[in-house]
């Protein structure tokens, strides 16, 4: 089976982009994978100058089956860039693995992603595959390397064309949903206490394609496949980031996959495990969110 294409979104951060590309080149399946890079246009002359070394670096990339680079003449913004870029590739290939320019992958990331895409392609309960996995409680009798959760992550992920095409990016039922207290509570219980506030901010003009994706997962009663051992880590917490600014305290704990494992235990009949869900939801609990905000405000 042909390996899924990799989509990489870049902008002006050369340092993190180089780390992202190097890690991808070190993946076992890199030479069998097509790489598509989308570079959003600069907002001003200063950013245009910053992009020059980034463009030079991109033009030197090798180590993949093929490399395709598309430069935007205008600044689209992160959300429109991702939606348009993913759509253009997934329409042709039927599936895609997606990264942004601050995500460093483990050498077995592409193995994990391709196996999951193949295993769960016909499982319509699965909306996406996540490469990032938080440290959660794993029941003693739970043998799989992955679990289901009602929230996707944007830190290295994958999906299929039929799932991507099912997303209502306009959230056409927003006016009805925002007044339905029972549904709002169920939304929070599915993916975290911050889900509704994020969607509300998005609908007020805050962007965030990923919360719209998660809302569609919720409405369709679908889930994301998550690894216990994370296949990615975010190295982009700095002032050049669009969303992930510098933080002193990070409440998200994970264990990076340092094994050389290339085949994973992925039952095709994977089911929701409430013990795991409860453990995972703690990261988005109101108490932990407040604690994290206080620590960062106090810079401790």
CSV table of N, CA and C in Angstrom, one decimal, residues 2 9 13 17 35 63 66 68 70 78 82 94 99 116 191 217 222-223 253 271 283 288 292:
chain,number,residue,atom,x,y,z
A,2,UNK,N,0.5,2.2,-0.9
A,2,UNK,CA,1.3,3.5,-0.9
A,2,UNK,C,1.2,4.2,0.4
A,9,UNK,N,3.1,22.6,7.1
A,9,UNK,CA,2.7,24.0,7.0
A,9,UNK,C,3.9,24.8,7.6
A,13,UNK,N,9.2,30.7,10.8
A,13,UNK,CA,10.1,30.1,11.9
A,13,UNK,C,11.0,29.1,11.3
A,17,UNK,N,11.3,24.9,12.0
A,17,UNK,CA,11.1,24.1,10.8
A,17,UNK,C,12.2,23.2,10.5
A,35,UNK,N,6.2,14.5,0.3
A,35,UNK,CA,6.1,15.6,1.2
A,35,UNK,C,5.6,16.8,0.5
A,63,UNK,N,15.5,13.4,0.8
A,63,UNK,CA,15.3,12.3,1.7
A,63,UNK,C,13.9,11.8,1.7
A,66,UNK,N,9.3,12.3,-2.8
A,66,UNK,CA,9.2,13.5,-3.6
A,66,UNK,C,8.9,14.7,-2.7
A,68,UNK,N,7.2,18.6,-2.7
A,68,UNK,CA,6.4,19.6,-3.5
A,68,UNK,C,6.3,20.8,-2.5
A,70,UNK,N,4.6,24.8,-2.1
A,70,UNK,CA,3.7,25.8,-2.7
A,70,UNK,C,3.8,27.0,-1.8
A,78,UNK,N,-3.3,31.1,9.4
A,78,UNK,CA,-3.1,29.7,9.7
A,78,UNK,C,-4.3,28.8,9.4
A,82,UNK,N,-4.4,25.9,6.4
A,82,UNK,CA,-4.5,24.5,6.7
A,82,UNK,C,-5.7,23.8,6.0
A,94,UNK,N,-6.7,10.8,-0.9
A,94,UNK,CA,-7.7,10.1,-0.1
A,94,UNK,C,-7.4,10.1,1.4
A,99,UNK,N,1.3,18.1,9.6
A,99,UNK,CA,2.2,18.7,10.6
A,99,UNK,C,2.4,20.2,10.4
A,116,UNK,N,-2.2,3.1,11.5
A,116,UNK,CA,-3.5,3.5,12.0
A,116,UNK,C,-4.5,3.9,10.8
A,191,UNK,N,-14.8,16.1,25.6
A,191,UNK,CA,-13.4,16.4,25.3
A,191,UNK,C,-12.7,17.3,26.3
A,217,UNK,N,-16.5,16.2,15.3
A,217,UNK,CA,-16.4,14.9,15.8
A,217,UNK,C,-17.5,14.6,16.8
A,222,UNK,N,-18.0,10.7,16.7
A,222,UNK,CA,-16.7,10.1,16.3
A,222,UNK,C,-15.6,10.4,17.2
A,223,UNK,N,-14.5,9.7,17.1
A,223,UNK,CA,-13.4,9.8,18.0
A,223,UNK,C,-12.0,9.9,17.3
A,253,UNK,N,1.5,16.6,30.3
A,253,UNK,CA,2.6,15.7,30.5
A,253,UNK,C,2.5,14.5,29.6
A,271,UNK,N,-12.6,0.2,21.2
A,271,UNK,CA,-13.8,0.8,21.8
A,271,UNK,C,-13.4,1.8,22.9
A,283,UNK,N,-6.7,16.6,32.2
A,283,UNK,CA,-5.8,17.7,31.7
A,283,UNK,C,-6.6,18.9,31.3
A,288,UNK,N,-7.4,22.3,37.0
A,288,UNK,CA,-6.0,22.3,36.5
A,288,UNK,C,-5.8,23.4,35.6
A,292,UNK,N,-2.9,26.1,36.3
A,292,UNK,CA,-1.8,26.4,35.3
A,292,UNK,C,-1.8,27.9,34.9
